[in-house]
mmCIF file with all atom_site columns, C-alpha atoms in Angstrom:
data_model
loop_
_atom_site.group_PDB
_atom_site.id
_atom_site.type_symbol
_atom_site.label_atom_id
_atom_site.label_alt_id
_atom_site.label_comp_id
_atom_site.label_asym_id
_atom_site.label_entity_id
_atom_site.label_seq_id
_atom_site.pdbx_PDB_ins_code
_atom_site.Cartn_x
_atom_site.Cartn_y
_atom_site.Cartn_z
_atom_site.occupancy
_atom_site.B_iso_or_equiv
_atom_site.pdbx_formal_charge
_atom_site.auth_seq_id
_atom_site.auth_comp_id
_atom_site.auth_asym_id
_atom_site.auth_atom_id
_atom_site.pdbx_PDB_model_num
ATOM 1   C CA . MET A 1 1   ? 62.448 27.774 68.279 1.00 60.00 ? 1   MET A CA 1
ATOM 2   C CA . GLY A 1 2   ? 61.353 30.453 70.723 1.00 58.00 ? 2   GLY A CA 1
ATOM 3   C CA . HIS A 1 3   ? 58.650 33.100 70.453 1.00 65.00 ? 3   HIS A CA 1
ATOM 4   C CA . ASP A 1 4   ? 59.612 36.774 71.012 1.00 69.00 ? 4   ASP A CA 1
ATOM 5   C CA . GLY A 1 5   ? 62.915 35.967 72.681 1.00 74.00 ? 5   GLY A CA 1
ATOM 6   C CA . ILE A 1 6   ? 61.399 33.445 75.097 1.00 78.00 ? 6   ILE A CA 1
ATOM 7   C CA . GLN A 1 7   ? 63.600 30.404 75.498 1.00 75.00 ? 7   GLN A CA 1
ATOM 8   C CA . PRO A 1 8   ? 61.629 27.143 75.524 1.00 71.00 ? 8   PRO A CA 1
ATOM 9   C CA . MET A 1 9   ? 63.150 25.992 78.795 1.00 73.00 ? 9   MET A CA 1
ATOM 10  C CA . TRP A 1 10  ? 62.007 25.953 82.421 1.00 77.00 ? 10  TRP A CA 1
ATOM 11  C CA . GLU A 1 11  ? 64.790 28.347 83.444 1.00 83.00 ? 11  GLU A CA 1
ATOM 12  C CA . ASP A 1 12  ? 63.294 31.197 81.378 1.00 80.00 ? 12  ASP A CA 1
ATOM 13  C CA . ALA A 1 13  ? 61.259 33.414 83.730 1.00 83.00 ? 13  ALA A CA 1
ATOM 14  C CA . ASN A 1 14  ? 58.538 33.709 81.059 1.00 78.00 ? 14  ASN A CA 1
ATOM 15  C CA . ASN A 1 15  ? 57.817 30.003 81.532 1.00 79.00 ? 15  ASN A CA 1
ATOM 16  C CA . LYS A 1 16  ? 57.354 30.244 85.301 1.00 82.00 ? 16  LYS A CA 1
ATOM 17  C CA . ASN A 1 17  ? 53.645 29.391 84.984 1.00 89.00 ? 17  ASN A CA 1
ATOM 18  C CA . GLY A 1 18  ? 53.966 27.617 81.662 1.00 87.00 ? 18  GLY A CA 1
ATOM 19  C CA . GLY A 1 19  ? 53.485 24.081 80.526 1.00 88.00 ? 19  GLY A CA 1
ATOM 20  C CA . ARG A 1 20  ? 54.668 21.777 77.787 1.00 88.00 ? 20  ARG A CA 1
ATOM 21  C CA . TRP A 1 21  ? 53.007 19.274 75.495 1.00 90.00 ? 21  TRP A CA 1
ATOM 22  C CA . LEU A 1 22  ? 55.320 16.382 74.642 1.00 90.00 ? 22  LEU A CA 1
ATOM 23  C CA . VAL A 1 23  ? 55.299 13.940 71.774 1.00 89.00 ? 23  VAL A CA 1
ATOM 24  C CA . ASN A 1 24  ? 57.524 10.968 72.580 1.00 91.00 ? 24  ASN A CA 1
ATOM 25  C CA . LEU A 1 25  ? 58.872 8.951  69.676 1.00 90.00 ? 25  LEU A CA 1
ATOM 26  C CA . ASN A 1 26  ? 60.746 5.671  69.760 1.00 89.00 ? 26  ASN A CA 1
ATOM 27  C CA . LYS A 1 27  ? 64.143 5.737  68.096 1.00 86.00 ? 27  LYS A CA 1
ATOM 28  C CA . ASN A 1 28  ? 62.777 3.575  65.260 1.00 85.00 ? 28  ASN A CA 1
ATOM 29  C CA . GLN A 1 29  ? 60.278 6.373  64.465 1.00 86.00 ? 29  GLN A CA 1
ATOM 30  C CA . ARG A 1 30  ? 63.144 8.791  63.822 1.00 85.00 ? 30  ARG A CA 1
ATOM 31  C CA . GLN A 1 31  ? 63.456 7.701  60.201 1.00 82.00 ? 31  GLN A CA 1
ATOM 32  C CA . THR A 1 32  ? 59.725 7.614  59.489 1.00 81.00 ? 32  THR A CA 1
ATOM 33  C CA . GLU A 1 33  ? 57.934 10.249 61.571 1.00 87.00 ? 33  GLU A CA 1
ATOM 34  C CA . LEU A 1 34  ? 60.257 12.640 63.404 1.00 89.00 ? 34  LEU A CA 1
ATOM 35  C CA . ASP A 1 35  ? 60.934 14.995 60.496 1.00 89.00 ? 35  ASP A CA 1
ATOM 36  C CA . ASN A 1 36  ? 57.271 15.056 59.486 1.00 89.00 ? 36  ASN A CA 1
ATOM 37  C CA . PHE A 1 37  ? 56.111 15.763 63.048 1.00 89.00 ? 37  PHE A CA 1
ATOM 38  C CA . TRP A 1 38  ? 58.673 18.549 63.468 1.00 90.00 ? 38  TRP A CA 1
ATOM 39  C CA . LEU A 1 39  ? 57.780 20.093 60.118 1.00 90.00 ? 39  LEU A CA 1
ATOM 40  C CA . GLU A 1 40  ? 54.073 19.967 60.969 1.00 90.00 ? 40  GLU A CA 1
ATOM 41  C CA . THR A 1 41  ? 54.752 21.625 64.326 1.00 90.00 ? 41  THR A CA 1
ATOM 42  C CA . LEU A 1 42  ? 56.663 24.452 62.647 1.00 90.00 ? 42  LEU A CA 1
ATOM 43  C CA . LEU A 1 43  ? 53.981 24.877 59.987 1.00 90.00 ? 43  LEU A CA 1
ATOM 44  C CA . CYS A 1 44  ? 51.330 25.091 62.708 1.00 89.00 ? 44  CYS A CA 1
ATOM 45  C CA . LEU A 1 45  ? 53.287 27.860 64.410 1.00 88.00 ? 45  LEU A CA 1
ATOM 46  C CA . ILE A 1 46  ? 54.022 29.801 61.242 1.00 89.00 ? 46  ILE A CA 1
ATOM 47  C CA . GLY A 1 47  ? 50.600 29.293 59.696 1.00 86.00 ? 47  GLY A CA 1
ATOM 48  C CA . GLU A 1 48  ? 48.648 30.312 62.783 1.00 82.00 ? 48  GLU A CA 1
ATOM 49  C CA . ALA A 1 49  ? 46.955 26.898 63.072 1.00 89.00 ? 49  ALA A CA 1
ATOM 50  C CA . PHE A 1 50  ? 46.421 27.694 66.740 1.00 88.00 ? 50  PHE A CA 1
ATOM 51  C CA . GLU A 1 51  ? 44.397 30.778 65.740 1.00 88.00 ? 51  GLU A CA 1
ATOM 52  C CA . ASP A 1 52  ? 43.656 33.003 68.746 1.00 89.00 ? 52  ASP A CA 1
ATOM 53  C CA . LEU A 1 53  ? 45.773 30.733 70.954 1.00 90.00 ? 53  LEU A CA 1
ATOM 54  C CA . SER A 1 54  ? 49.034 31.472 69.121 1.00 89.00 ? 54  SER A CA 1
ATOM 55  C CA . ASP A 1 55  ? 50.074 33.975 71.793 1.00 87.00 ? 55  ASP A CA 1
ATOM 56  C CA . ASP A 1 56  ? 49.746 31.205 74.394 1.00 89.00 ? 56  ASP A CA 1
ATOM 57  C CA . ILE A 1 57  ? 52.616 29.304 72.772 1.00 90.00 ? 57  ILE A CA 1
ATOM 58  C CA . CYS A 1 58  ? 56.189 30.168 73.755 1.00 86.00 ? 58  CYS A CA 1
ATOM 59  C CA . GLY A 1 59  ? 58.046 27.892 71.384 1.00 87.00 ? 59  GLY A CA 1
ATOM 60  C CA . ALA A 1 60  ? 58.827 24.411 70.220 1.00 90.00 ? 60  ALA A CA 1
ATOM 61  C CA . THR A 1 61  ? 61.734 22.084 70.869 1.00 90.00 ? 61  THR A CA 1
ATOM 62  C CA . ILE A 1 62  ? 63.108 18.867 69.496 1.00 92.00 ? 62  ILE A CA 1
ATOM 63  C CA . ASN A 1 63  ? 65.352 16.590 71.567 1.00 92.00 ? 63  ASN A CA 1
ATOM 64  C CA . ILE A 1 64  ? 67.215 13.755 69.897 1.00 92.00 ? 64  ILE A CA 1
ATOM 65  C CA . ARG A 1 65  ? 68.164 11.072 72.413 1.00 90.00 ? 65  ARG A CA 1
ATOM 66  C CA . GLY A 1 66  ? 69.598 7.576  72.199 1.00 89.00 ? 66  GLY A CA 1
ATOM 67  C CA . LYS A 1 67  ? 66.482 5.788  73.446 1.00 89.00 ? 67  LYS A CA 1
ATOM 68  C CA . GLY A 1 68  ? 63.921 8.037  71.805 1.00 91.00 ? 68  GLY A CA 1
ATOM 69  C CA . ASP A 1 69  ? 63.145 11.559 70.707 1.00 93.00 ? 69  ASP A CA 1
ATOM 70  C CA . LYS A 1 70  ? 60.851 14.256 72.062 1.00 93.00 ? 70  LYS A CA 1
ATOM 71  C CA . LEU A 1 71  ? 59.007 17.128 70.441 1.00 91.00 ? 71  LEU A CA 1
ATOM 72  C CA . GLY A 1 72  ? 57.905 19.818 72.867 1.00 91.00 ? 72  GLY A CA 1
ATOM 73  C CA . LEU A 1 73  ? 55.338 22.564 72.437 1.00 91.00 ? 73  LEU A CA 1
ATOM 74  C CA . TRP A 1 74  ? 55.736 25.120 75.223 1.00 90.00 ? 74  TRP A CA 1
ATOM 75  C CA . THR A 1 75  ? 52.811 27.134 76.544 1.00 90.00 ? 75  THR A CA 1
ATOM 76  C CA . HIS A 1 76  ? 52.969 30.432 78.382 1.00 87.00 ? 76  HIS A CA 1
ATOM 77  C CA . ASP A 1 77  ? 50.453 29.827 81.181 1.00 88.00 ? 77  ASP A CA 1
ATOM 78  C CA . ALA A 1 78  ? 49.325 26.335 82.175 1.00 88.00 ? 78  ALA A CA 1
ATOM 79  C CA . ARG A 1 79  ? 46.714 27.897 84.447 1.00 91.00 ? 79  ARG A CA 1
ATOM 80  C CA . ARG A 1 80  ? 44.719 28.742 81.308 1.00 88.00 ? 80  ARG A CA 1
ATOM 81  C CA . GLY A 1 81  ? 43.381 25.192 81.296 1.00 87.00 ? 81  GLY A CA 1
ATOM 82  C CA . ASP A 1 82  ? 40.900 25.484 78.407 1.00 91.00 ? 82  ASP A CA 1
ATOM 83  C CA . ALA A 1 83  ? 43.485 27.149 76.164 1.00 91.00 ? 83  ALA A CA 1
ATOM 84  C CA . THR A 1 84  ? 46.154 24.619 77.093 1.00 89.00 ? 84  THR A CA 1
ATOM 85  C CA . VAL A 1 85  ? 43.862 21.676 76.381 1.00 92.00 ? 85  VAL A CA 1
ATOM 86  C CA . LYS A 1 86  ? 42.746 23.165 73.049 1.00 93.00 ? 86  LYS A CA 1
ATOM 87  C CA . ILE A 1 87  ? 46.374 23.648 71.998 1.00 92.00 ? 87  ILE A CA 1
ATOM 88  C CA . GLY A 1 88  ? 47.035 19.986 72.792 1.00 91.00 ? 88  GLY A CA 1
ATOM 89  C CA . HIS A 1 89  ? 43.983 18.874 70.804 1.00 91.00 ? 89  HIS A CA 1
ATOM 90  C CA . ILE A 1 90  ? 45.004 20.921 67.763 1.00 91.00 ? 90  ILE A CA 1
ATOM 91  C CA . GLN A 1 91  ? 48.554 19.579 67.910 1.00 90.00 ? 91  GLN A CA 1
ATOM 92  C CA . THR A 1 92  ? 47.315 15.992 68.289 1.00 89.00 ? 92  THR A CA 1
ATOM 93  C CA . GLN A 1 93  ? 44.935 16.316 65.328 1.00 89.00 ? 93  GLN A CA 1
ATOM 94  C CA . ARG A 1 94  ? 47.678 17.731 63.112 1.00 88.00 ? 94  ARG A CA 1
ATOM 95  C CA . GLN A 1 95  ? 50.075 14.944 64.098 1.00 84.00 ? 95  GLN A CA 1
ATOM 96  C CA . LYS A 1 96  ? 47.423 12.323 63.299 1.00 84.00 ? 96  LYS A CA 1
ATOM 97  C CA . GLN A 1 97  ? 47.025 13.835 59.823 1.00 82.00 ? 97  GLN A CA 1
ATOM 98  C CA . VAL A 1 98  ? 50.756 13.451 59.263 1.00 74.00 ? 98  VAL A CA 1
ATOM 99  C CA . GLN A 1 99  ? 50.537 9.778  60.269 1.00 70.00 ? 99  GLN A CA 1
ATOM 100 C CA . GLN A 1 100 ? 47.841 8.976  57.711 1.00 54.00 ? 100 GLN A CA 1
ATOM 101 C CA . PRO A 1 101 ? 49.257 6.560  55.125 1.00 52.00 ? 101 PRO A CA 1
ATOM 102 C CA . VAL A 1 102 ? 49.557 7.935  51.626 1.00 47.00 ? 102 VAL A CA 1
ATOM 103 C CA . THR A 1 103 ? 47.438 5.950  49.173 1.00 47.00 ? 103 THR A CA 1
ATOM 104 C CA . ASP A 1 104 ? 48.601 5.561  45.588 1.00 47.00 ? 104 ASP A CA 1
ATOM 105 C CA . THR A 1 105 ? 45.608 6.296  43.388 1.00 49.00 ? 105 THR A CA 1
ATOM 106 C CA . ASN A 1 106 ? 47.554 5.830  40.173 1.00 49.00 ? 106 ASN A CA 1
ATOM 107 C CA . GLN A 1 107 ? 45.959 2.959  38.285 1.00 51.00 ? 107 GLN A CA 1
ATOM 108 C CA . GLY A 1 108 ? 48.588 2.969  35.523 1.00 48.00 ? 108 GLY A CA 1
#
C-alpha cells in the first residue's frame, strides 16, 4: 500500500532518504497475529493515528515468507530522526494493544 503513488520499495526515488520500520513475525504467529497486525497498520494509516506525522509515511508492506513474515512501515526521510522515532513508538504501542488478550467478562 503506497502513499500518493510512492512505491514502498528502495528502488523508488522518493525513498532515497527514507527508512523502514519492520515487525518480524515467526511463521507460527501467522495464524494468530499477522492479520491483526496488518489490519491495525492499515487502520493507523487510514485513521490518521500518526497525526501530523502522516505525511512522513510512504506506505506499508507485508511479506509472507516460509520462515517468517514481515510488516514494513516506510518513512519518507530517515534524517528526520525525532519524527521517525515517534512513528515507531506509535506503531509499537498500537501493535501491543492488538496483542492484549481478550478477557471474557461474561459471568453467565
